[in-house]
């Protein structure tokens, strides 16, 4: 399987503007800029897109692990926060709230940790990945 996305940029790094598009069309000339990346401007930015990819990948991986262990999650809600510091992504922090009937806390912690370590985006990121997981 291969997936693709593209970016276009016009102008200088600080004053220019760009767009990103994805193969699926979910992103279609979506704006990004210096302001959307480093200030509070309108549009997306690479770190936000990485956070979306990481939260989605981790959550799906955990769903597969739970199903494989005989549990059906009612709800898995994950937020990923990417930290950019001095020109480098220094961490990705995952916050999970999960509702999984019949699952005990020890098994939940084990499976959440396995998903944190082994989802494809976690394997891709060369940074610290932390997880706060709560079974509700």
PDB file of C-alpha atoms in Angstrom:
ATOM      1  CA  UNK A   1       0.000   0.000   0.000  1.00  0.00           C
ATOM      2  CA  UNK A   2       1.207   3.490  -0.813  1.00  0.00           C
ATOM      3  CA  UNK A   3      -0.492   6.769   0.043  1.00  0.00           C
ATOM      4  CA  UNK A   4       0.476  10.246  -1.086  1.00  0.00           C
ATOM      5  CA  UNK A   5      -0.010  13.901  -0.345  1.00  0.00           C
ATOM      6  CA  UNK A   6       1.416  17.015  -1.917  1.00  0.00           C
ATOM      7  CA  UNK A   7       2.281  20.555  -0.962  1.00  0.00           C
ATOM      8  CA  UNK A   8       2.671  23.774  -2.894  1.00  0.00           C
ATOM      9  CA  UNK A   9       4.326  26.940  -1.562  1.00  0.00           C
ATOM     10  CA  UNK A  10       4.565  30.415  -3.036  1.00  0.00           C
ATOM     11  CA  UNK A  11       6.742  33.175  -1.587  1.00  0.00           C
ATOM     12  CA  UNK A  12       9.163  33.449   1.303  1.00  0.00           C
ATOM     13  CA  UNK A  13       9.056  31.236   4.375  1.00  0.00           C
ATOM     14  CA  UNK A  14       7.542  33.914   6.602  1.00  0.00           C
ATOM     15  CA  UNK A  15       5.362  35.814   4.146  1.00  0.00           C
ATOM     16  CA  UNK A  16       4.487  33.067   1.668  1.00  0.00           C
ATOM     17  CA  UNK A  17       1.488  30.796   1.603  1.00  0.00           C
ATOM     18  CA  UNK A  18       0.993  27.174   0.788  1.00  0.00           C
ATOM     19  CA  UNK A  19      -1.546  24.456   0.305  1.00  0.00           C
ATOM     20  CA  UNK A  20      -1.559  20.739   1.021  1.00  0.00           C
ATOM     21  CA  UNK A  21      -3.656  18.093  -0.691  1.00  0.00           C
ATOM     22  CA  UNK A  22      -4.088  14.396  -0.035  1.00  0.00           C
ATOM     23  CA  UNK A  23      -4.661  11.484  -2.363  1.00  0.00           C
ATOM     24  CA  UNK A  24      -8.096  10.814  -0.849  1.00  0.00           C
ATOM     25  CA  UNK A  25      -9.204  14.407  -1.370  1.00  0.00           C
ATOM     26  CA  UNK A  26      -9.883  14.953   2.340  1.00  0.00           C
ATOM     27  CA  UNK A  27      -7.293  17.697   2.110  1.00  0.00           C
ATOM     28  CA  UNK A  28      -7.809  19.651  -1.097  1.00  0.00           C
ATOM     29  CA  UNK A  29      -5.638  22.733  -1.428  1.00  0.00           C
ATOM     30  CA  UNK A  30      -5.909  23.223   2.336  1.00  0.00           C
ATOM     31  CA  UNK A  31      -4.112  26.398   3.344  1.00  0.00           C
ATOM     32  CA  UNK A  32      -1.040  26.534   5.542  1.00  0.00           C
ATOM     33  CA  UNK A  33       1.343  29.370   6.310  1.00  0.00           C
ATOM     34  CA  UNK A  34       3.895  30.690   8.764  1.00  0.00           C
ATOM     35  CA  UNK A  35       1.011  32.106  10.802  1.00  0.00           C
ATOM     36  CA  UNK A  36      -0.913  28.808  10.898  1.00  0.00           C
ATOM     37  CA  UNK A  37       2.256  27.013  11.942  1.00  0.00           C
ATOM     38  CA  UNK A  38       3.914  29.359  14.404  1.00  0.00           C
ATOM     39  CA  UNK A  39       1.138  31.758  15.423  1.00  0.00           C
ATOM     40  CA  UNK A  40      -2.650  31.566  15.439  1.00  0.00           C
ATOM     41  CA  UNK A  41      -3.369  31.895  11.734  1.00  0.00           C
ATOM     42  CA  UNK A  42      -6.063  30.115   9.765  1.00  0.00           C
ATOM     43  CA  UNK A  43      -5.120  26.854   8.121  1.00  0.00           C
ATOM     44  CA  UNK A  44      -3.314  23.690   9.045  1.00  0.00           C
ATOM     45  CA  UNK A  45       0.350  22.914   9.664  1.00  0.00           C
ATOM     46  CA  UNK A  46       2.644  19.879   9.509  1.00  0.00           C
ATOM     47  CA  UNK A  47       2.612  19.291  13.275  1.00  0.00           C
ATOM     48  CA  UNK A  48      -1.187  19.276  13.401  1.00  0.00           C
ATOM     49  CA  UNK A  49      -1.258  16.776  10.551  1.00  0.00           C
ATOM     50  CA  UNK A  50       1.279  14.558  12.351  1.00  0.00           C
ATOM     51  CA  UNK A  51      -0.855  14.768  15.512  1.00  0.00           C
ATOM     52  CA  UNK A  52      -3.914  13.694  13.505  1.00  0.00           C
ATOM     53  CA  UNK A  53      -1.992  10.815  11.944  1.00  0.00           C
ATOM     54  CA  UNK A  54      -0.572   9.671  15.275  1.00  0.00           C
ATOM     55  CA  UNK A  55      -3.861   9.809  17.186  1.00  0.00           C
ATOM     56  CA  UNK A  56      -5.679   7.995  14.384  1.00  0.00           C
ATOM     57  CA  UNK A  57      -3.021   5.322  13.954  1.00  0.00           C
ATOM     58  CA  UNK A  58      -2.659   4.646  17.697  1.00  0.00           C
ATOM     59  CA  UNK A  59      -6.424   4.445  18.202  1.00  0.00           C
ATOM     60  CA  UNK A  60      -6.950   2.038  15.309  1.00  0.00           C
ATOM     61  CA  UNK A  61      -4.018  -0.141  16.449  1.00  0.00           C
ATOM     62  CA  UNK A  62      -5.496  -0.303  19.954  1.00  0.00           C
ATOM     63  CA  UNK A  63      -8.882  -1.257  18.522  1.00  0.00           C
ATOM     64  CA  UNK A  64      -7.289  -4.168  16.651  1.00  0.00           C
ATOM     65  CA  UNK A  65      -5.398  -5.259  19.787  1.00  0.00           C
ATOM     66  CA  UNK A  66      -8.541  -5.089  21.926  1.00  0.00           C
ATOM     67  CA  UNK A  67     -10.535  -7.077  19.372  1.00  0.00           C
ATOM     68  CA  UNK A  68      -7.761  -9.657  19.165  1.00  0.00           C
ATOM     69  CA  UNK A  69      -7.906 -10.038  22.954  1.00  0.00           C
ATOM     70  CA  UNK A  70     -11.682 -10.576  22.845  1.00  0.00           C
ATOM     71  CA  UNK A  71     -12.854  -7.078  23.801  1.00  0.00           C
ATOM     72  CA  UNK A  72     -15.043  -4.700  21.813  1.00  0.00           C
ATOM     73  CA  UNK A  73     -14.383  -1.052  22.576  1.00  0.00           C
ATOM     74  CA  UNK A  74     -17.450   1.152  22.938  1.00  0.00           C
ATOM     75  CA  UNK A  75     -15.391   4.316  22.611  1.00  0.00           C
ATOM     76  CA  UNK A  76     -11.709   5.188  22.179  1.00  0.00           C
ATOM     77  CA  UNK A  77     -10.995   8.916  22.320  1.00  0.00           C
ATOM     78  CA  UNK A  78      -7.367   9.925  21.713  1.00  0.00           C
ATOM     79  CA  UNK A  79      -5.716  13.320  21.546  1.00  0.00           C
ATOM     80  CA  UNK A  80      -2.125  13.631  20.303  1.00  0.00           C
ATOM     81  CA  UNK A  81      -0.060  16.709  21.088  1.00  0.00           C
ATOM     82  CA  UNK A  82       3.060  17.270  19.012  1.00  0.00           C
ATOM     83  CA  UNK A  83       5.758  19.542  20.465  1.00  0.00           C
ATOM     84  CA  UNK A  84       7.972  21.521  18.108  1.00  0.00           C
ATOM     85  CA  UNK A  85      10.953  23.078  19.878  1.00  0.00           C
ATOM     86  CA  UNK A  86      13.941  24.798  18.269  1.00  0.00           C
ATOM     87  CA  UNK A  87      13.131  23.422  14.830  1.00  0.00           C
ATOM     88  CA  UNK A  88      12.670  19.798  15.909  1.00  0.00           C
ATOM     89  CA  UNK A  89       9.703  17.682  16.931  1.00  0.00           C
ATOM     90  CA  UNK A  90      10.679  16.724  20.463  1.00  0.00           C
ATOM     91  CA  UNK A  91       7.677  14.683  21.562  1.00  0.00           C
ATOM     92  CA  UNK A  92       4.260  13.277  20.856  1.00  0.00           C
ATOM     93  CA  UNK A  93       1.973  12.938  23.853  1.00  0.00           C
ATOM     94  CA  UNK A  94      -1.080  10.681  23.556  1.00  0.00           C
ATOM     95  CA  UNK A  95      -4.075  11.107  25.861  1.00  0.00           C
ATOM     96  CA  UNK A  96      -6.595   8.272  25.725  1.00  0.00           C
ATOM     97  CA  UNK A  97      -9.987   7.839  27.354  1.00  0.00           C
ATOM     98  CA  UNK A  98     -11.453   4.448  26.661  1.00  0.00           C
ATOM     99  CA  UNK A  99     -14.700   2.673  27.391  1.00  0.00           C
ATOM    100  CA  UNK A 100     -14.239  -1.073  26.988  1.00  0.00           C
ATOM    101  CA  UNK A 101     -16.740  -3.350  28.752  1.00  0.00           C
ATOM    102  CA  UNK A 102     -15.220  -6.255  30.698  1.00  0.00           C
ATOM    103  CA  UNK A 103     -11.618  -5.068  30.394  1.00  0.00           C
ATOM    104  CA  UNK A 104      -9.538  -4.804  33.562  1.00  0.00           C
ATOM    105  CA  UNK A 105      -7.019  -2.015  34.129  1.00  0.00           C
ATOM    106  CA  UNK A 106      -3.932  -4.242  33.898  1.00  0.00           C
ATOM    107  CA  UNK A 107      -4.876  -5.675  30.484  1.00  0.00           C
ATOM    108  CA  UNK A 108      -5.926  -2.202  29.310  1.00  0.00           C
ATOM    109  CA  UNK A 109      -2.538  -0.749  30.284  1.00  0.00           C
ATOM    110  CA  UNK A 110      -0.723  -3.616  28.536  1.00  0.00           C
ATOM    111  CA  UNK A 111      -2.649  -3.235  25.275  1.00  0.00           C
ATOM    112  CA  UNK A 112      -2.452   0.584  25.294  1.00  0.00           C
ATOM    113  CA  UNK A 113       1.315   0.380  25.752  1.00  0.00           C
ATOM    114  CA  UNK A 114       1.605  -2.126  22.922  1.00  0.00           C
ATOM    115  CA  UNK A 115      -0.362   0.217  20.650  1.00  0.00           C
ATOM    116  CA  UNK A 116       1.808   3.178  21.707  1.00  0.00           C
ATOM    117  CA  UNK A 117       4.951   1.282  20.824  1.00  0.00           C
ATOM    118  CA  UNK A 118       3.811  -0.560  17.698  1.00  0.00           C
ATOM    119  CA  UNK A 119       1.437   1.597  15.689  1.00  0.00           C
ATOM    120  CA  UNK A 120       3.131   2.456  12.373  1.00  0.00           C
ATOM    121  CA  UNK A 121       3.248   6.202  13.079  1.00  0.00           C
ATOM    122  CA  UNK A 122       4.891   5.603  16.476  1.00  0.00           C
ATOM    123  CA  UNK A 123       7.489   3.493  14.698  1.00  0.00           C
ATOM    124  CA  UNK A 124       8.034   6.297  12.189  1.00  0.00           C
ATOM    125  CA  UNK A 125       8.484   9.108  14.684  1.00  0.00           C
ATOM    126  CA  UNK A 126      12.021   9.561  15.981  1.00  0.00           C
ATOM    127  CA  UNK A 127      10.951  11.264  19.201  1.00  0.00           C
ATOM    128  CA  UNK A 128       9.747  10.659  22.738  1.00  0.00           C
ATOM    129  CA  UNK A 129       6.216   9.225  22.775  1.00  0.00           C
ATOM    130  CA  UNK A 130       4.301   9.378  26.046  1.00  0.00           C
ATOM    131  CA  UNK A 131       0.852   8.072  26.910  1.00  0.00           C
ATOM    132  CA  UNK A 132      -1.758   8.877  29.542  1.00  0.00           C
ATOM    133  CA  UNK A 133      -4.451   6.208  29.279  1.00  0.00           C
ATOM    134  CA  UNK A 134      -7.649   6.153  31.287  1.00  0.00           C
ATOM    135  CA  UNK A 135     -10.238   3.386  31.316  1.00  0.00           C
ATOM    136  CA  UNK A 136     -13.618   4.978  31.981  1.00  0.00           C
TER     137      UNK A 136
END
